[in-house]
PDB file of C-alpha atoms and ligand atoms in Angstrom:
ATOM      1  CA  MET A   1       4.391 -15.524 -14.610  1.00 91.00           C
ATOM      2  CA  ASN A   2       5.246 -13.096 -17.571  1.00 96.00           C
ATOM      3  CA  SER A   3       8.364 -11.209 -18.059  1.00 97.00           C
ATOM      4  CA  LEU A   4       8.540  -7.375 -17.634  1.00 98.00           C
ATOM      5  CA  ALA A   5       9.538  -7.297 -21.351  1.00 97.00           C
ATOM      6  CA  GLU A   6       6.295  -9.055 -22.515  1.00 98.00           C
ATOM      7  CA  ILE A   7       4.235  -6.854 -20.273  1.00 98.00           C
ATOM      8  CA  GLY A   8       6.044  -3.878 -21.755  1.00 98.00           C
ATOM      9  CA  ARG A   9       5.306  -5.069 -25.339  1.00 98.00           C
ATOM     10  CA  VAL A  10       1.505  -5.207 -24.507  1.00 98.00           C
ATOM     11  CA  LEU A  11       1.512  -1.667 -23.064  1.00 98.00           C
ATOM     12  CA  ARG A  12       3.203  -0.361 -26.121  1.00 98.00           C
ATOM     13  CA  ALA A  13       1.007  -2.147 -28.545  1.00 98.00           C
ATOM     14  CA  ASN A  14      -2.401  -0.886 -27.084  1.00 98.00           C
ATOM     15  CA  GLN A  15      -4.096   2.435 -26.799  1.00 98.00           C
ATOM     16  CA  ARG A  16      -6.770   2.687 -23.923  1.00 98.00           C
ATOM     17  CA  PHE A  17      -5.661   1.997 -20.297  1.00 98.00           C
ATOM     18  CA  ALA A  18      -7.071   1.996 -16.821  1.00 98.00           C
ATOM     19  CA  ILE A  19      -4.747   2.070 -14.235  1.00 98.00           C
ATOM     20  CA  LEU A  20      -6.127   0.793 -10.800  1.00 98.00           C
ATOM     21  CA  SER A  21      -4.969   0.095  -7.194  1.00 98.00           C
ATOM     22  CA  HIS A  22      -6.413  -1.077  -3.890  1.00 97.00           C
ATOM     23  CA  VAL A  23      -8.940   0.680  -1.700  1.00 96.00           C
ATOM     24  CA  ARG A  24      -7.447   2.613   1.332  1.00 93.00           C
ATOM     25  CA  PRO A  25      -4.327   3.405  -0.963  1.00 96.00           C
ATOM     26  CA  ASP A  26      -1.096   4.039   0.482  1.00 95.00           C
ATOM     27  CA  GLY A  27       2.004   5.814  -0.991  1.00 97.00           C
ATOM     28  CA  ASP A  28       3.052   2.786  -3.019  1.00 98.00           C
ATOM     29  CA  ALA A  29      -0.450   2.352  -4.507  1.00 98.00           C
ATOM     30  CA  LEU A  30      -0.885   6.059  -5.565  1.00 98.00           C
ATOM     31  CA  GLY A  31       2.724   6.711  -6.539  1.00 98.00           C
ATOM     32  CA  SER A  32       2.641   3.617  -8.821  1.00 98.00           C
ATOM     33  CA  GLN A  33      -0.608   4.404 -10.432  1.00 98.00           C
ATOM     34  CA  LEU A  34       0.647   8.190 -11.109  1.00 98.00           C
ATOM     35  CA  ALA A  35       3.796   6.854 -12.276  1.00 98.00           C
ATOM     36  CA  LEU A  36       2.582   4.228 -14.731  1.00 98.00           C
ATOM     37  CA  GLY A  37      -0.241   6.464 -15.881  1.00 98.00           C
ATOM     38  CA  LEU A  38       1.980   9.469 -16.704  1.00 98.00           C
ATOM     39  CA  SER A  39       4.586   7.289 -18.478  1.00 98.00           C
ATOM     40  CA  LEU A  40       1.826   5.764 -20.733  1.00 98.00           C
ATOM     41  CA  GLU A  41       0.268   9.167 -21.306  1.00 98.00           C
ATOM     42  CA  GLN A  42       3.719  10.436 -22.581  1.00 98.00           C
ATOM     43  CA  LEU A  43       3.760   7.441 -25.138  1.00 98.00           C
ATOM     44  CA  GLY A  44       0.522   9.105 -26.592  1.00 98.00           C
ATOM     45  CA  LYS A  45      -2.018   6.494 -24.822  1.00 98.00           C
ATOM     46  CA  GLU A  46      -5.385   7.378 -23.335  1.00 98.00           C
ATOM     47  CA  VAL A  47      -5.166   6.643 -19.611  1.00 98.00           C
ATOM     48  CA  ALA A  48      -7.774   6.613 -16.894  1.00 98.00           C
ATOM     49  CA  ILE A  49      -6.388   6.450 -13.321  1.00 98.00           C
ATOM     50  CA  TRP A  50      -9.036   5.410 -10.822  1.00 98.00           C
ATOM     51  CA  ASN A  51      -9.177   4.526  -7.093  1.00 98.00           C
ATOM     52  CA  GLU A  52     -12.323   3.937  -5.205  1.00 98.00           C
ATOM     53  CA  ASP A  53     -10.934   6.422  -2.533  1.00 97.00           C
ATOM     54  CA  GLY A  54      -9.704   9.095  -5.070  1.00 97.00           C
ATOM     55  CA  MET A  55      -6.526  11.064  -4.292  1.00 97.00           C
ATOM     56  CA  LEU A  56      -5.893  11.450  -0.506  1.00 95.00           C
ATOM     57  CA  ASP A  57      -5.150  15.031   0.913  1.00 92.00           C
ATOM     58  CA  LYS A  58      -1.981  13.523   2.256  1.00 93.00           C
ATOM     59  CA  TYR A  59      -0.633  12.736  -1.118  1.00 96.00           C
ATOM     60  CA  SER A  60      -2.152  15.674  -3.072  1.00 97.00           C
ATOM     61  CA  PHE A  61       1.266  17.180  -3.542  1.00 98.00           C
ATOM     62  CA  MET A  62       2.313  14.244  -5.844  1.00 98.00           C
ATOM     63  CA  ALA A  63       3.121  15.262  -9.444  1.00 97.00           C
ATOM     64  CA  GLY A  64      -0.039  14.580 -11.632  1.00 98.00           C
ATOM     65  CA  ALA A  65      -2.118  14.086  -8.612  1.00 98.00           C
ATOM     66  CA  GLU A  66      -5.027  15.901 -10.347  1.00 98.00           C
ATOM     67  CA  ARG A  67      -5.090  13.020 -12.782  1.00 98.00           C
ATOM     68  CA  LEU A  68      -6.205  10.418 -10.281  1.00 98.00           C
ATOM     69  CA  SER A  69      -9.984  10.161  -9.658  1.00 98.00           C
ATOM     70  CA  ARG A  70     -12.836   8.287  -8.166  1.00 98.00           C
ATOM     71  CA  PRO A  71     -14.182   5.699 -10.686  1.00 98.00           C
ATOM     72  CA  PRO A  72     -17.295   6.921 -12.713  1.00 98.00           C
ATOM     73  CA  SER A  73     -20.588   5.178 -12.062  1.00 96.00           C
ATOM     74  CA  GLU A  74     -21.038   4.248 -15.659  1.00 97.00           C
ATOM     75  CA  PRO A  75     -18.462   1.552 -16.696  1.00 98.00           C
ATOM     76  CA  GLN A  76     -16.164   1.923 -19.475  1.00 98.00           C
ATOM     77  CA  ASP A  77     -14.204  -0.066 -22.164  1.00 98.00           C
ATOM     78  CA  PHE A  78     -10.465  -0.339 -22.276  1.00 98.00           C
ATOM     79  CA  ASP A  79      -7.818  -2.212 -24.187  1.00 98.00           C
ATOM     80  CA  VAL A  80      -5.806  -2.909 -21.038  1.00 98.00           C
ATOM     81  CA  ALA A  81      -6.625  -2.656 -17.276  1.00 98.00           C
ATOM     82  CA  VAL A  82      -3.664  -2.758 -14.906  1.00 98.00           C
ATOM     83  CA  ALA A  83      -3.919  -3.795 -11.210  1.00 98.00           C
ATOM     84  CA  LEU A  84      -1.002  -2.313  -9.170  1.00 98.00           C
ATOM     85  CA  ASP A  85      -0.056  -3.378  -5.611  1.00 98.00           C
ATOM     86  CA  THR A  86      -3.185  -5.064  -5.141  1.00 97.00           C
ATOM     87  CA  ALA A  87      -3.171  -8.416  -3.522  1.00 93.00           C
ATOM     88  CA  THR A  88      -6.635  -9.592  -4.348  1.00 93.00           C
ATOM     89  CA  GLN A  89      -8.838  -8.436  -7.155  1.00 95.00           C
ATOM     90  CA  ASN A  90     -11.785  -7.533  -4.904  1.00 94.00           C
ATOM     91  CA  ARG A  91      -9.400  -5.079  -3.128  1.00 95.00           C
ATOM     92  CA  LEU A  92      -9.900  -2.911  -6.237  1.00 98.00           C
ATOM     93  CA  GLY A  93     -13.200  -2.193  -4.840  1.00 97.00           C
ATOM     94  CA  THR A  94     -15.533  -0.053  -7.124  1.00 97.00           C
ATOM     95  CA  ALA A  95     -12.675   0.654  -9.570  1.00 98.00           C
ATOM     96  CA  ALA A  96     -13.082  -2.823 -10.933  1.00 97.00           C
ATOM     97  CA  ALA A  97     -16.655  -2.411 -11.343  1.00 97.00           C
ATOM     98  CA  ALA A  98     -16.013   0.572 -13.628  1.00 98.00           C
ATOM     99  CA  ILE A  99     -14.306  -1.565 -16.208  1.00 98.00           C
ATOM    100  CA  ARG A 100     -16.937  -2.934 -18.445  1.00 98.00           C
ATOM    101  CA  THR A 101     -14.515  -4.653 -20.768  1.00 98.00           C
ATOM    102  CA  ALA A 102     -10.614  -4.783 -20.912  1.00 98.00           C
ATOM    103  CA  LYS A 103      -9.134  -7.214 -23.469  1.00 98.00           C
ATOM    104  CA  THR A 104      -6.291  -7.752 -21.280  1.00 98.00           C
ATOM    105  CA  TRP A 105      -5.856  -7.515 -17.389  1.00 98.00           C
ATOM    106  CA  VAL A 106      -2.307  -6.961 -16.072  1.00 98.00           C
ATOM    107  CA  ASN A 107      -1.491  -7.795 -12.473  1.00 98.00           C
ATOM    108  CA  ILE A 108       1.695  -6.233 -11.059  1.00 98.00           C
ATOM    109  CA  ASP A 109       2.512  -6.651  -7.392  1.00 98.00           C
ATOM    110  CA  HIS A 110       4.721  -7.662  -4.747  1.00 97.00           C
ATOM    111  CA  HIS A 111       2.406  -9.406  -2.112  1.00 93.00           C
ATOM    112  CA  PRO A 112       3.508 -12.961  -1.838  1.00 89.00           C
ATOM    113  CA  SER A 113      -0.269 -13.908  -1.248  1.00 88.00           C
ATOM    114  CA  ASN A 114      -1.310 -12.629  -4.535  1.00 93.00           C
ATOM    115  CA  PRO A 115      -3.162 -15.333  -6.177  1.00 95.00           C
ATOM    116  CA  ARG A 116      -2.036 -14.237  -9.686  1.00 97.00           C
ATOM    117  CA  TYR A 117      -5.141 -13.188 -11.125  1.00 97.00           C
ATOM    118  CA  GLY A 118      -5.227 -11.654 -14.599  1.00 98.00           C
ATOM    119  CA  ASP A 119      -4.016 -12.451 -18.128  1.00 98.00           C
ATOM    120  CA  LEU A 120      -0.308 -11.066 -17.816  1.00 98.00           C
ATOM    121  CA  VAL A 121       1.045 -11.213 -14.218  1.00 98.00           C
ATOM    122  CA  PHE A 122       4.204 -10.165 -12.674  1.00 98.00           C
ATOM    123  CA  ILE A 123       4.571 -10.795  -8.870  1.00 98.00           C
ATOM    124  CA  ASP A 124       7.905 -10.278  -7.213  1.00 97.00           C
ATOM    125  CA  PRO A 125       7.463 -10.979  -3.398  1.00 94.00           C
ATOM    126  CA  VAL A 126      10.879  -9.900  -2.743  1.00 95.00           C
ATOM    127  CA  ALA A 127      10.570  -6.484  -4.232  1.00 97.00           C
ATOM    128  CA  PRO A 128      10.017  -3.985  -1.415  1.00 96.00           C
ATOM    129  CA  ALA A 129       7.533  -1.837  -3.220  1.00 98.00           C
ATOM    130  CA  THR A 130       5.433  -2.043  -6.568  1.00 98.00           C
ATOM    131  CA  GLY A 131       7.052   1.122  -7.467  1.00 98.00           C
ATOM    132  CA  GLN A 132      10.524  -0.678  -7.717  1.00 98.00           C
ATOM    133  CA  ILE A 133       8.996  -3.174 -10.028  1.00 98.00           C
ATOM    134  CA  LEU A 134       7.617  -0.473 -12.227  1.00 98.00           C
ATOM    135  CA  PHE A 135      10.940   1.207 -12.362  1.00 98.00           C
ATOM    136  CA  ASP A 136      12.384  -2.127 -13.823  1.00 98.00           C
ATOM    137  CA  LEU A 137       9.437  -2.441 -16.191  1.00 98.00           C
ATOM    138  CA  MET A 138       9.909   1.231 -17.486  1.00 98.00           C
ATOM    139  CA  CYS A 139      13.597   0.432 -18.161  1.00 98.00           C
ATOM    140  CA  ALA A 140      12.765  -2.884 -19.790  1.00 97.00           C
ATOM    141  CA  ALA A 141      10.192  -1.182 -22.027  1.00 97.00           C
ATOM    142  CA  GLU A 142      12.112   1.992 -22.542  1.00 97.00           C
ATOM    143  CA  MET A 143       9.320   4.023 -21.144  1.00 98.00           C
ATOM    144  CA  PRO A 144       9.665   7.653 -20.280  1.00 98.00           C
ATOM    145  CA  VAL A 145      10.866   8.488 -16.678  1.00 98.00           C
ATOM    146  CA  ASP A 146      10.708  12.304 -16.480  1.00 98.00           C
ATOM    147  CA  PRO A 147      10.999  14.128 -13.161  1.00 98.00           C
ATOM    148  CA  ALA A 148       7.321  13.747 -12.313  1.00 98.00           C
ATOM    149  CA  ILE A 149       7.366  10.035 -12.868  1.00 98.00           C
ATOM    150  CA  ALA A 150      10.763   9.812 -10.881  1.00 98.00           C
ATOM    151  CA  GLU A 151       9.103  11.699  -8.178  1.00 98.00           C
ATOM    152  CA  ASN A 152       6.114   9.384  -7.962  1.00 98.00           C
ATOM    153  CA  LEU A 153       8.287   6.189  -8.149  1.00 98.00           C
ATOM    154  CA  PHE A 154      10.384   7.611  -5.235  1.00 98.00           C
ATOM    155  CA  VAL A 155       7.366   8.324  -3.039  1.00 98.00           C
ATOM    156  CA  ALA A 156       6.077   4.638  -3.728  1.00 98.00           C
ATOM    157  CA  ILE A 157       9.430   3.267  -2.776  1.00 98.00           C
ATOM    158  CA  SER A 158      10.122   5.443   0.238  1.00 98.00           C
ATOM    159  CA  THR A 159       6.844   4.925   1.852  1.00 96.00           C
ATOM    160  CA  ASP A 160       6.765   1.043   1.461  1.00 95.00           C
ATOM    161  CA  THR A 161      10.256   0.772   2.744  1.00 95.00           C
ATOM    162  CA  GLY A 162       9.764   2.930   5.802  1.00 92.00           C
ATOM    163  CA  SER A 163      12.065   5.465   4.125  1.00 95.00           C
ATOM    164  CA  PHE A 164      14.490   2.884   2.908  1.00 96.00           C
ATOM    165  CA  GLN A 165      14.791   1.130   6.472  1.00 93.00           C
ATOM    166  CA  TYR A 166      12.817  -2.118   6.379  1.00 89.00           C
ATOM    167  CA  PRO A 167      14.541  -5.476   5.900  1.00 87.00           C
ATOM    168  CA  ASN A 168      13.267  -5.808   2.257  1.00 89.00           C
ATOM    169  CA  THR A 169      15.423  -2.685   1.302  1.00 95.00           C
ATOM    170  CA  THR A 170      18.347  -3.866  -0.622  1.00 96.00           C
ATOM    171  CA  ALA A 171      21.402  -2.314  -2.493  1.00 97.00           C
ATOM    172  CA  ARG A 172      19.202  -2.397  -5.674  1.00 97.00           C
ATOM    173  CA  THR A 173      16.557  -0.374  -3.855  1.00 98.00           C
ATOM    174  CA  PHE A 174      19.246   2.320  -3.090  1.00 98.00           C
ATOM    175  CA  GLU A 175      20.491   2.271  -6.590  1.00 98.00           C
ATOM    176  CA  ILE A 176      17.087   2.789  -7.961  1.00 98.00           C
ATOM    177  CA  GLY A 177      16.573   5.635  -5.434  1.00 98.00           C
ATOM    178  CA  ALA A 178      19.674   7.091  -6.521  1.00 98.00           C
ATOM    179  CA  GLU A 179      18.751   6.821 -10.267  1.00 98.00           C
ATOM    180  CA  LEU A 180      15.468   8.585  -9.395  1.00 98.00           C
ATOM    181  CA  ILE A 181      17.284  11.340  -7.803  1.00 98.00           C
ATOM    182  CA  ARG A 182      19.434  11.677 -10.930  1.00 98.00           C
ATOM    183  CA  ARG A 183      16.127  11.865 -12.939  1.00 98.00           C
ATOM    184  CA  GLY A 184      14.585  14.720 -10.765  1.00 97.00           C
ATOM    185  CA  ALA A 185      13.177  13.367  -7.612  1.00 98.00           C
ATOM    186  CA  ASN A 186      14.034  16.068  -4.648  1.00 98.00           C
ATOM    187  CA  VAL A 187      14.794  13.681  -1.734  1.00 97.00           C
ATOM    188  CA  GLY A 188      14.671  16.593   0.994  1.00 97.00           C
ATOM    189  CA  ARG A 189      11.423  18.188  -0.503  1.00 98.00           C
ATOM    190  CA  LEU A 190       9.494  14.784  -0.885  1.00 98.00           C
ATOM    191  CA  SER A 191      10.878  13.519   2.572  1.00 97.00           C
ATOM    192  CA  GLN A 192       9.519  16.644   4.333  1.00 97.00           C
ATOM    193  CA  LEU A 193       6.197  16.436   2.651  1.00 97.00           C
ATOM    194  CA  LEU A 194       5.820  12.779   3.322  1.00 96.00           C
ATOM    195  CA  TYR A 195       7.137  12.668   6.978  1.00 94.00           C
ATOM    196  CA  GLU A 196       6.996  16.227   8.279  1.00 95.00           C
ATOM    197  CA  SER A 197       3.713  17.533   7.230  1.00 94.00           C
ATOM    198  CA  TYR A 198       1.307  15.581   9.273  1.00 93.00           C
ATOM    199  CA  PRO A 199      -1.794  17.347  10.498  1.00 92.00           C
ATOM    200  CA  LEU A 200      -1.961  17.948  14.232  1.00 93.00           C
ATOM    201  CA  ARG A 201      -5.077  15.749  14.346  1.00 93.00           C
ATOM    202  CA  ARG A 202      -2.853  12.803  13.511  1.00 94.00           C
ATOM    203  CA  VAL A 203      -0.588  13.471  16.518  1.00 94.00           C
ATOM    204  CA  GLU A 204      -3.688  13.907  18.753  1.00 95.00           C
ATOM    205  CA  LEU A 205      -4.770  10.542  17.517  1.00 96.00           C
ATOM    206  CA  LEU A 206      -1.448   8.938  18.366  1.00 97.00           C
ATOM    207  CA  ARG A 207      -1.543  10.532  21.869  1.00 97.00           C
ATOM    208  CA  ASP A 208      -5.031   8.938  22.291  1.00 97.00           C
ATOM    209  CA  LEU A 209      -3.919   5.571  20.790  1.00 97.00           C
ATOM    210  CA  LEU A 210      -0.921   5.335  23.208  1.00 97.00           C
ATOM    211  CA  SER A 211      -3.312   5.572  26.192  1.00 97.00           C
ATOM    212  CA  THR A 212      -4.774   2.420  24.915  1.00 97.00           C
ATOM    213  CA  MET A 213      -1.618   0.489  24.492  1.00 98.00           C
ATOM    214  CA  ARG A 214      -1.282  -3.105  25.690  1.00 97.00           C
ATOM    215  CA  ILE A 215       1.795  -5.041  26.022  1.00 96.00           C
ATOM    216  CA  ALA A 216       1.462  -8.942  25.979  1.00 94.00           C
ATOM    217  CA  ALA A 217       3.556 -11.889  25.738  1.00 93.00           C
ATOM    218  CA  HIS A 218       6.354 -10.588  28.125  1.00 93.00           C
ATOM    219  CA  GLY A 219       6.963  -7.506  26.064  1.00 95.00           C
ATOM    220  CA  GLN A 220       6.868  -9.165  22.774  1.00 96.00           C
ATOM    221  CA  VAL A 221       3.499  -8.016  21.487  1.00 97.00           C
ATOM    222  CA  ALA A 222       2.336  -4.444  21.531  1.00 98.00           C
ATOM    223  CA  SER A 223      -1.128  -3.265  20.327  1.00 98.00           C
ATOM    224  CA  PHE A 224      -3.301  -0.269  20.391  1.00 98.00           C
ATOM    225  CA  SER A 225      -7.002   0.158  19.388  1.00 98.00           C
ATOM    226  CA  LEU A 226      -9.055   2.821  17.861  1.00 97.00           C
ATOM    227  CA  SER A 227     -12.925   2.779  18.556  1.00 97.00           C
ATOM    228  CA  LEU A 228     -15.332   4.286  16.282  1.00 96.00           C
ATOM    229  CA  GLU A 229     -16.074   6.646  19.199  1.00 96.00           C
ATOM    230  CA  LEU A 230     -12.605   7.987  19.332  1.00 95.00           C
ATOM    231  CA  ALA A 231     -12.244   8.392  15.560  1.00 95.00           C
ATOM    232  CA  ALA A 232     -15.530  10.415  15.542  1.00 95.00           C
ATOM    233  CA  LYS A 233     -14.359  12.521  18.417  1.00 94.00           C
ATOM    234  CA  LEU A 234     -10.990  13.511  16.692  1.00 93.00           C
ATOM    235  CA  GLY A 235     -12.535  13.543  13.127  1.00 94.00           C
ATOM    236  CA  VAL A 236      -9.740  10.926  12.065  1.00 93.00           C
ATOM    237  CA  LYS A 237      -9.396  10.034   8.291  1.00 89.00           C
ATOM    238  CA  PRO A 238      -8.364   6.830   7.181  1.00 82.00           C
ATOM    239  CA  GLU A 239      -5.060   8.001   5.945  1.00 83.00           C
ATOM    240  CA  ASP A 240      -4.145   9.407   9.534  1.00 89.00           C
ATOM    241  CA  ASN A 241      -3.393   5.762  10.674  1.00 89.00           C
ATOM    242  CA  GLU A 242      -0.725   5.213   8.123  1.00 86.00           C
ATOM    243  CA  GLY A 243       2.480   4.402   9.903  1.00 88.00           C
ATOM    244  CA  LEU A 244       1.130   4.941  13.453  1.00 95.00           C
ATOM    245  CA  ILE A 245       1.763   1.312  14.123  1.00 96.00           C
ATOM    246  CA  ASP A 246       5.653   1.848  13.718  1.00 93.00           C
ATOM    247  CA  HIS A 247       5.716   3.577  17.108  1.00 96.00           C
ATOM    248  CA  LEU A 248       4.796   0.111  18.579  1.00 98.00           C
ATOM    249  CA  ARG A 249       7.207  -1.758  16.391  1.00 95.00           C
ATOM    250  CA  ALA A 250       9.946   0.619  17.482  1.00 94.00           C
ATOM    251  CA  ILE A 251       9.795  -0.567  21.072  1.00 97.00           C
ATOM    252  CA  HIS A 252      12.837  -2.617  22.271  1.00 97.00           C
ATOM    253  CA  GLY A 253      11.817  -6.294  22.600  1.00 96.00           C
ATOM    254  CA  VAL A 254       8.603  -6.010  20.684  1.00 97.00           C
ATOM    255  CA  VAL A 255       8.431  -8.603  17.909  1.00 97.00           C
ATOM    256  CA  VAL A 256       4.771  -8.181  16.692  1.00 98.00           C
ATOM    257  CA  ALA A 257       2.868  -4.996  16.803  1.00 98.00           C
ATOM    258  CA  VAL A 258      -0.914  -4.903  16.325  1.00 98.00           C
ATOM    259  CA  PHE A 259      -3.402  -1.954  15.379  1.00 98.00           C
ATOM    260  CA  PHE A 260      -7.000  -2.739  15.835  1.00 98.00           C
ATOM    261  CA  GLU A 261      -9.383  -0.333  14.099  1.00 97.00           C
ATOM    262  CA  GLU A 262     -13.159  -0.752  14.746  1.00 97.00           C
ATOM    263  CA  LEU A 263     -15.082  -0.507  11.521  1.00 95.00           C
ATOM    264  CA  LEU A 264     -18.745   0.080  10.728  1.00 91.00           C
ATOM    265  CA  GLU A 265     -21.033  -3.104  10.447  1.00 90.00           C
ATOM    266  CA  GLY A 266     -19.389  -5.118  13.119  1.00 95.00           C
ATOM    267  CA  LYS A 267     -15.939  -5.603  11.836  1.00 97.00           C
ATOM    268  CA  VAL A 268     -12.478  -4.780  13.073  1.00 98.00           C
ATOM    269  CA  ARG A 269      -9.425  -4.000  10.746  1.00 96.00           C
ATOM    270  CA  VAL A 270      -6.310  -5.549  12.084  1.00 98.00           C
ATOM    271  CA  SER A 271      -2.879  -4.367  10.972  1.00 97.00           C
ATOM    272  CA  MET A 272       0.208  -6.342  11.941  1.00 97.00           C
ATOM    273  CA  ARG A 273       3.944  -5.826  11.820  1.00 96.00           C
ATOM    274  CA  SER A 274       6.616  -7.936  12.668  1.00 96.00           C
ATOM    275  CA  LYS A 275      10.290  -7.510  13.339  1.00 93.00           C
ATOM    276  CA  SER A 276      11.347 -11.163  12.984  1.00 92.00           C
ATOM    277  CA  ASP A 277      11.060 -13.864  10.023  1.00 89.00           C
ATOM    278  CA  ALA A 278      10.225 -16.288  12.920  1.00 90.00           C
ATOM    279  CA  ALA A 279       6.970 -14.325  13.453  1.00 94.00           C
ATOM    280  CA  ASP A 280       5.196 -14.582  10.010  1.00 95.00           C
ATOM    281  CA  VAL A 281       2.245 -12.135  10.427  1.00 96.00           C
ATOM    282  CA  CYS A 282       0.964 -13.010   6.890  1.00 94.00           C
ATOM    283  CA  ALA A 283       0.325 -16.469   8.082  1.00 94.00           C
ATOM    284  CA  ILE A 284      -1.415 -15.093  11.149  1.00 96.00           C
ATOM    285  CA  CYS A 285      -3.580 -12.907   9.058  1.00 97.00           C
ATOM    286  CA  GLU A 286      -4.656 -15.609   6.622  1.00 95.00           C
ATOM    287  CA  ARG A 287      -6.152 -17.453   9.696  1.00 96.00           C
ATOM    288  CA  PHE A 288      -8.543 -14.546   9.913  1.00 97.00           C
ATOM    289  CA  GLY A 289      -9.183 -14.165   6.021  1.00 95.00           C
ATOM    290  CA  GLY A 290      -6.490 -11.623   5.429  1.00 93.00           C
ATOM    291  CA  GLY A 291      -2.945 -11.590   3.987  1.00 90.00           C
ATOM    292  CA  GLY A 292      -0.120  -9.385   2.996  1.00 88.00           C
ATOM    293  CA  HIS A 293       3.647  -9.702   3.562  1.00 88.00           C
ATOM    294  CA  LYS A 294       5.554 -11.866   6.129  1.00 92.00           C
ATOM    295  CA  LEU A 295       6.530  -8.709   8.270  1.00 92.00           C
ATOM    296  CA  ALA A 296       3.441  -6.599   7.394  1.00 92.00           C
ATOM    297  CA  ALA A 297       0.052  -7.976   6.953  1.00 95.00           C
ATOM    298  CA  GLY A 298      -3.648  -7.321   7.695  1.00 95.00           C
ATOM    299  CA  ALA A 299      -7.180  -8.674   7.961  1.00 96.00           C
ATOM    300  CA  ARG A 300     -10.824  -7.491   8.518  1.00 96.00           C
ATOM    301  CA  VAL A 301     -12.333  -9.701  11.361  1.00 98.00           C
ATOM    302  CA  ARG A 302     -16.029  -9.873  12.326  1.00 97.00           C
ATOM    303  CA  GLY A 303     -16.790  -9.141  15.866  1.00 97.00           C
ATOM    304  CA  THR A 304     -16.588  -6.494  18.585  1.00 97.00           C
ATOM    305  CA  LEU A 305     -13.248  -4.612  19.307  1.00 97.00           C
ATOM    306  CA  PRO A 306     -12.646  -6.637  22.653  1.00 97.00           C
ATOM    307  CA  GLU A 307     -13.585  -9.934  21.017  1.00 97.00           C
ATOM    308  CA  VAL A 308     -11.300  -9.379  18.063  1.00 98.00           C
ATOM    309  CA  GLU A 309      -8.533  -8.156  20.140  1.00 97.00           C
ATOM    310  CA  GLN A 310      -8.620 -11.286  22.235  1.00 97.00           C
ATOM    311  CA  ARG A 311      -8.864 -13.859  19.480  1.00 97.00           C
ATOM    312  CA  VAL A 312      -6.087 -12.296  17.492  1.00 97.00           C
ATOM    313  CA  LEU A 313      -3.824 -11.709  20.463  1.00 96.00           C
ATOM    314  CA  ALA A 314      -4.239 -15.436  21.338  1.00 95.00           C
ATOM    315  CA  ALA A 315      -3.422 -16.418  17.745  1.00 96.00           C
ATOM    316  CA  ILE A 316      -0.277 -14.401  17.827  1.00 96.00           C
ATOM    317  CA  CYS A 317       0.738 -16.074  21.122  1.00 92.00           C
ATOM    318  CA  ASP A 318       0.231 -19.396  19.342  1.00 89.00           C
ATOM    319  CA  VAL A 319       2.874 -18.583  16.785  1.00 87.00           C
ATOM    320  CA  ILE A 320       5.414 -16.776  18.838  1.00 85.00           C
ATOM    321  CA  ASP A 321       6.807 -18.314  22.086  1.00 72.00           C
ATOM    322  CA  CYS A 322       4.829 -16.466  24.737  1.00 66.00           C
ATOM    323  CA  ASN A 323       6.756 -18.158  27.551  1.00 54.00           C
ATOM    324  CA  SER A 324      10.106 -17.002  26.717  1.00 49.00           C
TER     325      SER A 324
HETATM  326 MN1   MN B 401       3.027  -1.874  -1.711  1.00 55.97          MN
END
């Protein structure tokens, strides 16, 4: 692994950058991309900020949101391509294909399952968000952190920590949060935009998902499922799902929460959350070809919705003590 100082020197020494992150981006992915992109631009660099899915409506309020676009169909040449918050290189999707050449690939992430692809690598599996690592990088490299950049880093950290609540949130996370507020992030405004501005469609989705809720393993496992039919009926957008699983995790006694989402082409997207180190959902998801963090992981599993539900719930029961 490389030091943040080393990575900072490479950022300063080069001119043309592509800043990439994973498909179906979350707040950490988009906030990290914008923060690093804007900071490099202020250093006079040429920066392309690409995501396969483009900017999501939900995050379009973020400072510099218009700078993030879908990758072009014609590949381009760069000095440095940076992958942020992306556990495997193929999760970059079409954004990776739009890089014809890059002298250096940089991989900055906090997923423990990251196989450390790239020429310069910084993986901190303990960091609660890639945005937190970027703040340290910007300090180490003396890069600009203006109010727009502070706001993007704040969104990245707030969304990946469940608003500074998940167990990976440390004193350091709050210290960085405080520093970002000093540098111009407006907590009340950002929190309202992030957590109190959902479309009605998302709450209608939650209502229908809760009607599919299943409780297993004597109340330790809770799940719900989104069929293609229900998604079409409600006009659900992929970003509507983010965070809904927390309603299952919030149930007293639940250790593992699971969200099954039927995809096209005979696959099911499985998202898992755990409340206990004893139930390592990353390990469970790895059995199905996925990965993530100990307490938050996912996989894409081939099969029908009922088949995948049954196999995955059985695998969870193998891991947690279902008889207690
Ligand atoms: Mn993240």
